[in-house]
XYZ file of C-alpha atoms in Angstrom:
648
model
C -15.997 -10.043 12.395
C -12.019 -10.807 12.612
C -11.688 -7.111 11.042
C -13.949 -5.735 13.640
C -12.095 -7.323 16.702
C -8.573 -6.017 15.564
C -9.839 -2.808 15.231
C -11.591 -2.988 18.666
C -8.364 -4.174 20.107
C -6.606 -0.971 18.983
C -9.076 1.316 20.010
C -9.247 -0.400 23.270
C -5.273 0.321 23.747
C -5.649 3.585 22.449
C -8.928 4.905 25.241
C -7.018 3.361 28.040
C -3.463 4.526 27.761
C -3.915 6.940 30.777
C -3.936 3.571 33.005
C -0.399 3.267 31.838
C 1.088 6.482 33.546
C 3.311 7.139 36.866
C 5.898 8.772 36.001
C 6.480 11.966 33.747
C 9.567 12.772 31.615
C 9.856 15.583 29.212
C 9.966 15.118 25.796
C 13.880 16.012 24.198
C 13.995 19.371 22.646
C 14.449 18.218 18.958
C 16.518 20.707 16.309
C 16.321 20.412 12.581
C 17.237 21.919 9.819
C 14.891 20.929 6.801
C 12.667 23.785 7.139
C 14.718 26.472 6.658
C 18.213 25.050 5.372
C 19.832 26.306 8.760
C 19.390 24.833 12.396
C 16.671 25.831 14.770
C 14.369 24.180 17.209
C 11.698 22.072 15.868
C 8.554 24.217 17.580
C 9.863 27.397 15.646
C 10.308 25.445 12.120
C 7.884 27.198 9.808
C 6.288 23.347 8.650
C 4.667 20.612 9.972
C 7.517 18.475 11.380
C 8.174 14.600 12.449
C 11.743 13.343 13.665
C 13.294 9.903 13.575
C 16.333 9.572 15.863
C 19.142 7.135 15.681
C 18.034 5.363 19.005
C 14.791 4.477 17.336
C 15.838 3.288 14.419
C 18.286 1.300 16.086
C 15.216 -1.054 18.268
C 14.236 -2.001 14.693
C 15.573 -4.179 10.695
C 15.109 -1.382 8.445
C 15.942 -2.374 4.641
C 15.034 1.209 3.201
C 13.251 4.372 3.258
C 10.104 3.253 3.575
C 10.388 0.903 5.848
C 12.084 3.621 8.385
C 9.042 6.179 7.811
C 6.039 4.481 7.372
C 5.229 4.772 10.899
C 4.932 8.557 10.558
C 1.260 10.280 10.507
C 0.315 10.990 7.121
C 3.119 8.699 5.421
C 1.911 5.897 2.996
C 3.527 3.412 1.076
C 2.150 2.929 -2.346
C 0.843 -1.166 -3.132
C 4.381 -2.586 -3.605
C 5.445 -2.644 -7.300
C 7.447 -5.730 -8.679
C 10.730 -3.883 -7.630
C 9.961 -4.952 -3.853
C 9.714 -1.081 -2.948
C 7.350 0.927 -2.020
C 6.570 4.728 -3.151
C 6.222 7.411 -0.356
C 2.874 9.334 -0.367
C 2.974 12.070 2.096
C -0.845 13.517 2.331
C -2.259 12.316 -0.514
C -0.129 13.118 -2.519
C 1.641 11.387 -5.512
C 4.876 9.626 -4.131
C 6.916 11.744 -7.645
C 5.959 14.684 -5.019
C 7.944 13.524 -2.462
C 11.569 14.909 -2.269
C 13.836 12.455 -1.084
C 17.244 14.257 0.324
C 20.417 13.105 2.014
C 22.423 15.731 4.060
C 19.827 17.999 2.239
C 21.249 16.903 -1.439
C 19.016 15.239 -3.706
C 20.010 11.701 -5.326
C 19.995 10.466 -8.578
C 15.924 10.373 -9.358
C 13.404 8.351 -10.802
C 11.496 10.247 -13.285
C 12.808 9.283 -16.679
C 11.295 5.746 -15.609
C 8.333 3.969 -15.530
C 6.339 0.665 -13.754
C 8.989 -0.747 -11.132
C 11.595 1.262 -12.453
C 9.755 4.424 -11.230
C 10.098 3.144 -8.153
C 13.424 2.179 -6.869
C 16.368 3.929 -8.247
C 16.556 7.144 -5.753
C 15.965 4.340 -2.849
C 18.871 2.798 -3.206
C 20.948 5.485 -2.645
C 20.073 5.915 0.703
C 22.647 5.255 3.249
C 22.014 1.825 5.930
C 20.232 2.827 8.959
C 23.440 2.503 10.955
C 25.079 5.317 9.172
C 21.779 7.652 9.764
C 21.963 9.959 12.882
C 17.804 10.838 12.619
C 15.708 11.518 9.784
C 13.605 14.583 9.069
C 9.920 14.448 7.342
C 8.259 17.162 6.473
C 4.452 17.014 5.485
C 3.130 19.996 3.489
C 4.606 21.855 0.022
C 8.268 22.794 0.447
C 9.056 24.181 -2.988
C 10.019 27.433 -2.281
C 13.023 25.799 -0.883
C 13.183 22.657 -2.547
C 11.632 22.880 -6.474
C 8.941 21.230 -7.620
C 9.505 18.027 -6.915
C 8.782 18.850 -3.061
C 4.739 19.602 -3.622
C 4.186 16.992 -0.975
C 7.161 17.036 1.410
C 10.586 16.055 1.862
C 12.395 13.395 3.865
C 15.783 15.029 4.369
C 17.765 11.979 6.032
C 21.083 13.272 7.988
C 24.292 11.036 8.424
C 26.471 10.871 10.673
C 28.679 13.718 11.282
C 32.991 14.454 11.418
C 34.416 11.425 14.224
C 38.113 11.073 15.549
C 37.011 7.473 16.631
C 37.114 4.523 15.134
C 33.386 3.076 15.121
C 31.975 -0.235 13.259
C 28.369 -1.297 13.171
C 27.740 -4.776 11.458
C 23.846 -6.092 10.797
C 22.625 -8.883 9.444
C 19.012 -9.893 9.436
C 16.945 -12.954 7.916
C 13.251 -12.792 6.959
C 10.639 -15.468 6.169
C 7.192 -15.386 5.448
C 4.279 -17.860 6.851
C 2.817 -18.029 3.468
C 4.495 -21.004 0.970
C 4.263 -18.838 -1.619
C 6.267 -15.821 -0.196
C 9.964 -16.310 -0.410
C 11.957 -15.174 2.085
C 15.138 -12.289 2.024
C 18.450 -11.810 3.490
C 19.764 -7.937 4.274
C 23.147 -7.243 5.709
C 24.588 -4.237 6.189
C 28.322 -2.244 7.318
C 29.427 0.930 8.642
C 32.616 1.975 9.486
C 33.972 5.299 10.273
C 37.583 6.731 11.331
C 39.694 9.825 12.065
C 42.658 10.327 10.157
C 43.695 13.367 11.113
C 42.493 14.692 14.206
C 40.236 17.543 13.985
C 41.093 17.662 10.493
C 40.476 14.331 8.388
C 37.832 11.722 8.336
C 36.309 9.368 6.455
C 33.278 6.683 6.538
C 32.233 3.496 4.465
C 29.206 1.811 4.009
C 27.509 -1.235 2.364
C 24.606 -3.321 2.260
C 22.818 -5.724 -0.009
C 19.713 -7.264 -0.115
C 19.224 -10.561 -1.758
C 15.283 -11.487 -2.117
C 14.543 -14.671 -3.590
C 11.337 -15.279 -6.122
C 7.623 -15.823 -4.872
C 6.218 -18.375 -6.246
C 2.738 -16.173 -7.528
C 2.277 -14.413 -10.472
C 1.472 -11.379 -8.683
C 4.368 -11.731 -6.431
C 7.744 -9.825 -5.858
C 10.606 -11.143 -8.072
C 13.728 -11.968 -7.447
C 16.056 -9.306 -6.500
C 19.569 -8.486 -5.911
C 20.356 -5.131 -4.221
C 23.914 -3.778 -3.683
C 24.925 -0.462 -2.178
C 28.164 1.075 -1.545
C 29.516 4.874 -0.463
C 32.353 6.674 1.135
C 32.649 9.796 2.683
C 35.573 11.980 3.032
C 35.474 14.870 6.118
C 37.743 17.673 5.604
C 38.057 20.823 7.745
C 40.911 23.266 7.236
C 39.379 24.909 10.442
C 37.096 25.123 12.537
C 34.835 27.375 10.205
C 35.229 25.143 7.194
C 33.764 21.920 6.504
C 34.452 20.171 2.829
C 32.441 17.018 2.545
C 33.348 14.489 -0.880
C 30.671 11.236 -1.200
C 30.869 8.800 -3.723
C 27.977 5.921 -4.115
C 27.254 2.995 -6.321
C 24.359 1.037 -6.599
C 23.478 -1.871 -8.402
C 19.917 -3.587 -8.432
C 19.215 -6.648 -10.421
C 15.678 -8.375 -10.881
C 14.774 -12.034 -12.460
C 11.862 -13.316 -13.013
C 10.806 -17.017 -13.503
C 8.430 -18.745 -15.466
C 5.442 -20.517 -13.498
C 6.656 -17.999 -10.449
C 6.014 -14.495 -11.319
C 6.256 -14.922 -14.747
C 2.987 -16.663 -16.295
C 3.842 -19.078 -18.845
C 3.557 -18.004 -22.301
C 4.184 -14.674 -21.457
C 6.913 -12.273 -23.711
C 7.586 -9.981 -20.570
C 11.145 -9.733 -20.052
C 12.476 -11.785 -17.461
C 15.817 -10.023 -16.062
C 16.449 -6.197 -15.471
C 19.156 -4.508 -13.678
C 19.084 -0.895 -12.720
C 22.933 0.594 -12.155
C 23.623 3.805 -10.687
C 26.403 5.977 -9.418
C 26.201 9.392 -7.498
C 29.356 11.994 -6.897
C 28.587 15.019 -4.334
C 30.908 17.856 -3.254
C 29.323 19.804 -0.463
C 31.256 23.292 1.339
C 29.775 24.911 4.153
C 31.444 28.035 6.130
C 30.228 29.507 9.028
C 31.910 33.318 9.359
C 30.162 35.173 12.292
C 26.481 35.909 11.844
C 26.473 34.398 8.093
C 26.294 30.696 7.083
C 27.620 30.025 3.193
C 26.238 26.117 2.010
C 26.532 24.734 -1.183
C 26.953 21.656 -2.956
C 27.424 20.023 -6.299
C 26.090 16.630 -7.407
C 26.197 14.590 -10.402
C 23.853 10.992 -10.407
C 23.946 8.752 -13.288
C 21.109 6.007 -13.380
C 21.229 3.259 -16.215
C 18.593 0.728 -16.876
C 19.163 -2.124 -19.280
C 16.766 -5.105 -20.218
C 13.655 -3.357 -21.638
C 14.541 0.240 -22.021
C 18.366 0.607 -22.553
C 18.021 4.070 -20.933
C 20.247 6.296 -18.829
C 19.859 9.174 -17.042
C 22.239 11.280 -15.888
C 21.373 14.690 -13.591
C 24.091 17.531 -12.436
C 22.495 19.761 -10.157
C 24.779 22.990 -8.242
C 22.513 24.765 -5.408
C 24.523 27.570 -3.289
C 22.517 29.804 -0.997
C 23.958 32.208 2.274
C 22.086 32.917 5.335
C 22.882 36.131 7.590
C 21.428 35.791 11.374
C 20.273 38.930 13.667
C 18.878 38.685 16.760
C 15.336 38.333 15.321
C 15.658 37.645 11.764
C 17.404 34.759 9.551
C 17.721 36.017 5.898
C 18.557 33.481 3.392
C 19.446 33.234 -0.841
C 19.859 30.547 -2.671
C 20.910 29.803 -6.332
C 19.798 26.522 -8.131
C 20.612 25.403 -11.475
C 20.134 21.766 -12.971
C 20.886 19.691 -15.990
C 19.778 16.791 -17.257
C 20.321 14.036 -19.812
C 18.114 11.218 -21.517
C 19.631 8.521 -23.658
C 17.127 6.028 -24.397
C 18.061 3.352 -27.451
C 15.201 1.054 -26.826
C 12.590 2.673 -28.854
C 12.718 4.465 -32.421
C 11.289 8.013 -31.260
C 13.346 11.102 -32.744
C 14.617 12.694 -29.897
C 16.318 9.736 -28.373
C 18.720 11.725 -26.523
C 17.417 14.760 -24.399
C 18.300 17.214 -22.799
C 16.755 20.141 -20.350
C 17.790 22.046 -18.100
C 15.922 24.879 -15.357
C 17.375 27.613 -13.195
C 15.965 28.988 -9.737
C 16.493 31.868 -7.315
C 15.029 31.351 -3.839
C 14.813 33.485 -1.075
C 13.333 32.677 2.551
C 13.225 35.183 5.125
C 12.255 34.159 9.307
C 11.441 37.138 11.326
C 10.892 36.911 15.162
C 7.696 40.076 15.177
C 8.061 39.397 18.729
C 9.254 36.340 21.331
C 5.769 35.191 20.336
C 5.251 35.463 16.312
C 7.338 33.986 14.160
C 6.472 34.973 10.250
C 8.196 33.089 7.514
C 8.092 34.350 4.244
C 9.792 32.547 0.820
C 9.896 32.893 -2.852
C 11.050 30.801 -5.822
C 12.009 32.479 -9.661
C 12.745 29.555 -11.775
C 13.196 29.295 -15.006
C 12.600 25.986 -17.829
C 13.945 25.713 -21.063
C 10.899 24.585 -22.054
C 8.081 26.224 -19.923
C 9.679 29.526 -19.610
C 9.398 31.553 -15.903
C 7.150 31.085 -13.016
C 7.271 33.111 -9.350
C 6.403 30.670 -6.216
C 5.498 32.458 -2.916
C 4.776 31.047 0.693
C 4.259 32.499 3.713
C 3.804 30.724 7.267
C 3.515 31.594 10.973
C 3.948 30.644 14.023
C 2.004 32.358 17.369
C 2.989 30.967 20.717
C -0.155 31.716 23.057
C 1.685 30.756 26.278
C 4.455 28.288 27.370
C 1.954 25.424 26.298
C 0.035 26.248 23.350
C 0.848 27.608 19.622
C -0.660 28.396 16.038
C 0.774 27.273 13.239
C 0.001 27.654 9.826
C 0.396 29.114 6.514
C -0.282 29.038 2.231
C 2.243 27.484 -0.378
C 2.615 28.139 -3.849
C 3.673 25.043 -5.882
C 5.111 24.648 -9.474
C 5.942 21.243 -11.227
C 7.023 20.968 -14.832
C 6.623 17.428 -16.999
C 9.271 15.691 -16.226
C 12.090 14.926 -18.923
C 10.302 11.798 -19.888
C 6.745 13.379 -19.673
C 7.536 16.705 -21.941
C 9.314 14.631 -24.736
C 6.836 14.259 -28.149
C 6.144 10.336 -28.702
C 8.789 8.847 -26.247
C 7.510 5.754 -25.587
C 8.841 3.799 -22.349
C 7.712 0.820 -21.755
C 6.330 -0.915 -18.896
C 4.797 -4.513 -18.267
C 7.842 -5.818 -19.187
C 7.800 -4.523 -22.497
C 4.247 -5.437 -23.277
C 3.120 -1.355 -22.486
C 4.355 1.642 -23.402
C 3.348 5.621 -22.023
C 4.114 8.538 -24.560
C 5.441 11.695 -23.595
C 3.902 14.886 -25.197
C 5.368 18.090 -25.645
C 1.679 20.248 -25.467
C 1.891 19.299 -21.333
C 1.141 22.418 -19.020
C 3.003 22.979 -16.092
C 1.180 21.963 -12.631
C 0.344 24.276 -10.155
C -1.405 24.747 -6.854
C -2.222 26.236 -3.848
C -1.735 24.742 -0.709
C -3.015 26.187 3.266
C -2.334 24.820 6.433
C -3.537 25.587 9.787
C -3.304 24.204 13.313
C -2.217 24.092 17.101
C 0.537 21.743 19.198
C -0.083 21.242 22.960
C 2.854 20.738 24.573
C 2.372 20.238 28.525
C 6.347 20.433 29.003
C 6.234 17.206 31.128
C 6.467 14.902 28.232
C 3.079 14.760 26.308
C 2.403 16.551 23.006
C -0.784 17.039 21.123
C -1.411 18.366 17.329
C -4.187 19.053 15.086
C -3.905 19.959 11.736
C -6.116 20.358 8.956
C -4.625 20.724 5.183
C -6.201 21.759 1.676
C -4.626 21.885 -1.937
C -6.116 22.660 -5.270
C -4.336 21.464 -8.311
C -4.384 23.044 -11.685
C -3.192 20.975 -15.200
C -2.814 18.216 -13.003
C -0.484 15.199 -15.106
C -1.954 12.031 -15.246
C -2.265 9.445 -18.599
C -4.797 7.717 -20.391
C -5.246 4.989 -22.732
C -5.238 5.898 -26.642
C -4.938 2.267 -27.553
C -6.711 -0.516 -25.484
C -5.549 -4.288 -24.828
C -6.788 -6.806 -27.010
C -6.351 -3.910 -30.136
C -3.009 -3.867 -32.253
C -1.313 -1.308 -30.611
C 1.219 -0.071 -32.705
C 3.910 2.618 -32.034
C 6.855 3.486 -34.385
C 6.759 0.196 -35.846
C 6.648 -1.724 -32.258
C 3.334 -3.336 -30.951
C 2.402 -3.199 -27.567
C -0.635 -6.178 -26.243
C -0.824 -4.535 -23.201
C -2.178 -1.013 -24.719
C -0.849 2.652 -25.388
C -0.933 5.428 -22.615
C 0.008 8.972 -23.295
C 0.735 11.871 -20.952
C -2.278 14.117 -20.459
C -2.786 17.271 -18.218
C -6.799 16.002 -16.207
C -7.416 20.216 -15.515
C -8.718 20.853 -11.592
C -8.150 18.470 -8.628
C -7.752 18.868 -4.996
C -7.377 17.163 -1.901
C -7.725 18.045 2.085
C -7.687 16.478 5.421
C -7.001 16.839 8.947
C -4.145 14.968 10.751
C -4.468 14.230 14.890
C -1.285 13.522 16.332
C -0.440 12.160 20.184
C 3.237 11.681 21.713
C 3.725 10.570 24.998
C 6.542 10.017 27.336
C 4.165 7.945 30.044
C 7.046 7.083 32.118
C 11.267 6.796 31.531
C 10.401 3.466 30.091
C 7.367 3.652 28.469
C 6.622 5.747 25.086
C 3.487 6.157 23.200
C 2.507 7.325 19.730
C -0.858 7.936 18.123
C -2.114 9.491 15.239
C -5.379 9.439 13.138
C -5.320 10.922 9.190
C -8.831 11.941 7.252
C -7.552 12.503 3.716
C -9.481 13.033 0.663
C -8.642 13.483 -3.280
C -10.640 13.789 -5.943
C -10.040 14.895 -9.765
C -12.538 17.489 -10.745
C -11.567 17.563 -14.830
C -10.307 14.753 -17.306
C -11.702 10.992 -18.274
C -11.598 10.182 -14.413
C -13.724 13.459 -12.864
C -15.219 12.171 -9.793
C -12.210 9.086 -9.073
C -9.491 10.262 -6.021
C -5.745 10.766 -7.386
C -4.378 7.901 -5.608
C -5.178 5.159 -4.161
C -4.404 6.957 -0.315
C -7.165 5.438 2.517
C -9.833 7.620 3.727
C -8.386 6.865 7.246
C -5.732 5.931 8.448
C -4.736 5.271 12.201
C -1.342 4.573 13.766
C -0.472 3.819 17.334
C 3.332 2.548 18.712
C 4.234 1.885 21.780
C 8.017 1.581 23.234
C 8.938 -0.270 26.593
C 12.369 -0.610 27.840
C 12.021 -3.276 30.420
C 15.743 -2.549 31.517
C 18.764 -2.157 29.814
C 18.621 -5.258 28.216
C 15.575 -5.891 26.994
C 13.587 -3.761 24.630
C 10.235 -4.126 23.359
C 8.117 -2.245 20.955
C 4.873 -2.274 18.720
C 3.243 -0.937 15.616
C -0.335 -1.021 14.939
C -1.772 0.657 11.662
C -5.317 0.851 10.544
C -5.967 1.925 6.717
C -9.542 2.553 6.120
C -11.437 1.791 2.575
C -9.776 3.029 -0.864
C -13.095 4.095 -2.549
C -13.442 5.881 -6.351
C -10.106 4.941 -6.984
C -8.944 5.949 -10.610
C -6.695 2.783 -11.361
C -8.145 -0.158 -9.457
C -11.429 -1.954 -10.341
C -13.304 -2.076 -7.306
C -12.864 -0.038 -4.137
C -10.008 -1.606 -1.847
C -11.126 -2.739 1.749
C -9.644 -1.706 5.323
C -7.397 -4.049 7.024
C -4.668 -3.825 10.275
C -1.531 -4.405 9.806
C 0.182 -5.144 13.467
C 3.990 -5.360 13.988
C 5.656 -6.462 16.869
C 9.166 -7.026 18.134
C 12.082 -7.380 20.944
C 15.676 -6.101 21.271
C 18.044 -7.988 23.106
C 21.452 -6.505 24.544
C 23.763 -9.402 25.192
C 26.419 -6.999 25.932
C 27.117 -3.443 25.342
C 28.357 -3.528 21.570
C 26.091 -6.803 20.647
C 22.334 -7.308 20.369
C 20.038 -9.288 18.758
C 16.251 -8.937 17.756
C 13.153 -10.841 16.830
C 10.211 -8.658 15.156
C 6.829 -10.537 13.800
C 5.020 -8.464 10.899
C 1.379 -8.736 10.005
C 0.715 -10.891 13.211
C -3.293 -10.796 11.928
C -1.795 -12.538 9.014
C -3.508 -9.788 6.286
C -3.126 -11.634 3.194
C -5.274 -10.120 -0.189
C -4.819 -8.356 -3.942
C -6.597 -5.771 -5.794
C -7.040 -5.560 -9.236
C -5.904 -3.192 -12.043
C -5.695 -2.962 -15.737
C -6.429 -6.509 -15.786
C -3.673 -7.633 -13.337
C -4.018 -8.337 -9.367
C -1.889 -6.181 -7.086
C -0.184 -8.072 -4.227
C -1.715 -5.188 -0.833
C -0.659 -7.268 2.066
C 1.305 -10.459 1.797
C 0.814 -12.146 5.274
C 2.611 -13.044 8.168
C 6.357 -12.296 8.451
C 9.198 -13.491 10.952
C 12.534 -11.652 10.899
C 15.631 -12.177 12.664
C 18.538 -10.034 13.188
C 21.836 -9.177 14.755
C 23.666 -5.743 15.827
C 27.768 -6.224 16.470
C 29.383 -2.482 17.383
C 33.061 -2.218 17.671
């Protein structure tokens, strides 16, 4: 009944928000640059497209990626793992398929990890919200441009650019939970940017850290320490010339407690810490009609506790683009290398190595002022896999002023990651009570992905979208068990309680939907969002035929609203509706809907100081699931947070 009247409340707000309007505004025209590599106007982007400014990131306390995007139609996070994170699904899809990107540069990934580790690593790395000027999502397969870690999208999030000023933002926020046995967590954050030289030299700092004490459940979040640091260095020789140098450190430490989240009797280890460090050099020159990029980056991650592992990834991408007055050609060059050492088990090929190569090409040709036909292509080449060719093709057809088509089909490609292709590598998870086995017989994924649907854009500040999506896999990775709890599981002279896993390839899977989405500029003040999501997985081959692929909701609705009351006061709200889990290959029983309703206020005390009050979960959802034997902490009730903004 409770469950019934939430949802009844936002489907009341959602049928009457006509009642709201008296004044129109256009919606801002929005560029980005994640679809193609270059700048263009959002409507022409050759993708499905969502854009977070700086302004609205700014009316919330944003701790990390997730947090900042989860608002976003067809954006899910994952059930939060022990690390306090959660992954990113983007339609459906597996959050290892979702490319995360800063200044369109990859960081330091996660996929030579597994349990909380797989989770974490490439998050801290992204910049406070402070130092973000918007963030770009894209929903759909970009691996033509991006490899084949971009089957599901990309969140490309863009700093701030080249400043003669002087600019400092300080934030500090405090959050506690209504539940006793929910600790609460202290973020602070700092951004500070200068010229040097002007027109010439610049550079920027940043920090934060995130200090999260212990719940007090088994099936809680553990303690956690989180510390971030960068630096960027601007230089332009001209104006035609930029040369960008970032350095970043992270460091992310967990504990866990005996009688808190660790049960008594237990072997589990009990502290972790998860170091990394990241080095990119990125050139860009713009010489008439052509645009030169390229970058090269080098991302270390070390884990110690459990595994002992590091990983370290250098990765060079250079690509030109030449511009006519209805076509944008562009090239690209990728290479990458990358580097296991892992001393914590006794498998033979404890240090590893692989390495792929790619050619892309993308070309966007304006038929007429109307069509817009994108076309791509992606060589690349594995050390281990050999060659593989992925095309795309999408279009756009403007009907009038007000109306236009948009669709198109994507090739993807994903090889086994380093820690998935390497023969009886064992890395353990549970806290050492579990370990997953790589195997070198794994296929190669691949699939086929179409798109198709319209935007309605009245030009007085209310846009409509529907789009419906469909993707068949083929040698699909997954694992399954090859040595059950309760069983001596032995492996290289090591026993694991908690079972044996091993990489396997499941054969055929697929999963479609159809997305609704609803912006609104009611009035200068008042701003609406909706969206409603029908997606749908299921594995057609392997020991779970019939199960979905994740544990994504059937449906999923989102509505936010934004009122600026004046220019002091700022108020805002989230409501999100995730419908029933059902068939779900890892959790025992199907998972149940539930709302999750945020709230909030921004208040300017002057012009360079504000402070803000925000109330999560104000239903007070509070339940676990259950997997492999252990519950799953879904919603963890009521939370209070309290923050501060200081600009000078």
């Amino acid at each position: 009944m409770k469950r019934a009247l939430k949802i009844s409340i936002c489907a009341a707000i959602f049928i009457n928000l006509p009642l709201f309007a008296n004044e129109d505004k256009v919606l801002p025209e929005v560029k980005v640059v994640s679809a193609t590599g270059f700048e263009q106007n959002i409507k022409d982007a050759p993708a499905t497209l969502s854009v977070i400014t700086k302004e609205a990131l700014e009316k919330k306390n944003h701790k990390d990626i997730e947090s900042m995007t989860k608002d976003i139609p067809s954006l899910f996070g994952t059930s939060p793992a022990a690390a306090n994170r959660r992954g990113i699904s983007i339609r459906g899809f597996s959050p290892r398929f979702t490319k995360i990107l800063v200044n369109g540069m990859p960081v330091p990934g996660d996929n030579a990890y597994k349990g909380l580790r797989s989770v974490g690593g490439s998050y801290s790395f992204v910049p406070p919200a402070s130092a973000i000027s918007r963030i770009e999502v894209i929903r759909g397969p970009m691996s033509s441009l991006y490899g084949s870690d971009a089957l599901g999208g990309v969140i490309n999030i863009i700093t701030d650019e080249f400043s003669n000023e002087f600019g400092a933002n300080l934030g500090s926020s405090y959050k506690f939970a209504r539940n006793k046995n929910i600790s609460g967590e202290f973020y602070n954050s700092l951004y500070l940017h200068s010229g040097l030289i002007d027109d010439v030299l610049s550079v920027s700092v940043y920090g934060k850290n995130l200090n999260k004490s212990e719940d007090k459940i088994s099936y809680g979040i553990r303690e956690q320490k989180d510390r971030n640091f960068g630096a960027k260095l601007f230089f332009k020789p001209n104006e035609n010339n930029d040369l960008i140098l970032e350095l970043a450190r992270s460091d992310v430490k967990y504990k866990r407690t005996k009688g808190k989240t660790l049960s008594t009797g237990t072997n589990s280890v009990a502290s972790e810490r998860i170091e990394g460090d990241m080095i990119n050099l990125s050139h860009e020159a713009r010489l008439d009609n052509i645009l030169l990029q390229s970058y090269l980056s080098y991302g270390k991650l070390k884990e110690t506790a459990q595994q002992n592992l590091t990983l370290k990834t250098l990765n060079f991408d250079t690509k030109g683009s030449y511009f006519t007055d209805n076509n944008a050609f562009t090239l690209g060059l990728n290479a990458k290398k990358e580097k296991l050492d892992e001393k914590a088990t006794t498998a033979d090929a404890a240090n590893v190595k692989r390495y792929d190569v790619s050619l892309y090409g993308e070309d966007d040709y304006h038929l007429t002022k109307d069509f817009i036909l994108s076309t791509g292509i992606r060589y690349n080449y594995d050390e281990n896999y050999g060659s593989h060719v992925s095309p795309r093709i999408y279009s756009i057809y403007s009907l009038n002023d007000f109306f236009a088509l948009k669709g198109g089909v994507s090739t993807g490609y994903a090889t086994p990651d380093i820690k998935q292709r390497t023969q009886d590598l064992a890395l353990p998870f549970a806290g050492g009570l579990g370990a997953q086995l790589g195997r070198s017989s794994l296929k190669p994924e691949t699939s086929v992905s179409y798109e198709f649907g319209g935007v309605y854009n009245n030009n007085e500040g209310f846009e409509t979208s529907l789009t419906g999506f469909y993707t068949s896999f083929k040698d699909m990775l997954s694992y399954n068990p090859i040595c059950s709890r309760g069983s001596v599981c032995m492996h290289k002279g090591k026993i694991y309680p908690n079972g044996i896993w091993e990489s396997i390839n499941i054969g055929k899977a697929e999963i479609y939907g159809v997305e609704l989405t609803n912006e609104w500029q009611v009035t200068n003040a008042l701003r609406l969002n909706q969206s409603y999501v029908y997606t749908k997985s299921k594995q057609k081959d392997g020991p779970e035929a019939g199960k979905t692929l994740n544990n994504y909701p059937l449906h999923t609705f989102k509505f936010g609203a934004n009122y600026e009351l004046n220019r002091w006061l700022n108020f805002w709200s989230q409501i999100n509706y995730y419908g029933r889990t059902k068939n779900s290959f890892n959790y025992a029983n199907d998972m149940r809907a539930y709302v999750i309703a945020d709230l909030g206020i921004n208040y300017n005390v002057t012009k360079n100081f504000s402070l803000n009050l925000s109330v999560y979960n104000l239903f007070n959802e509070f339940f676990t699931t259950r997997s492999n034997r252990y519950d799953i902490l879904i919603a963890d009730g009521q939370k209070i947070e309290l923050g501060f903004n200081l600009k000078f």
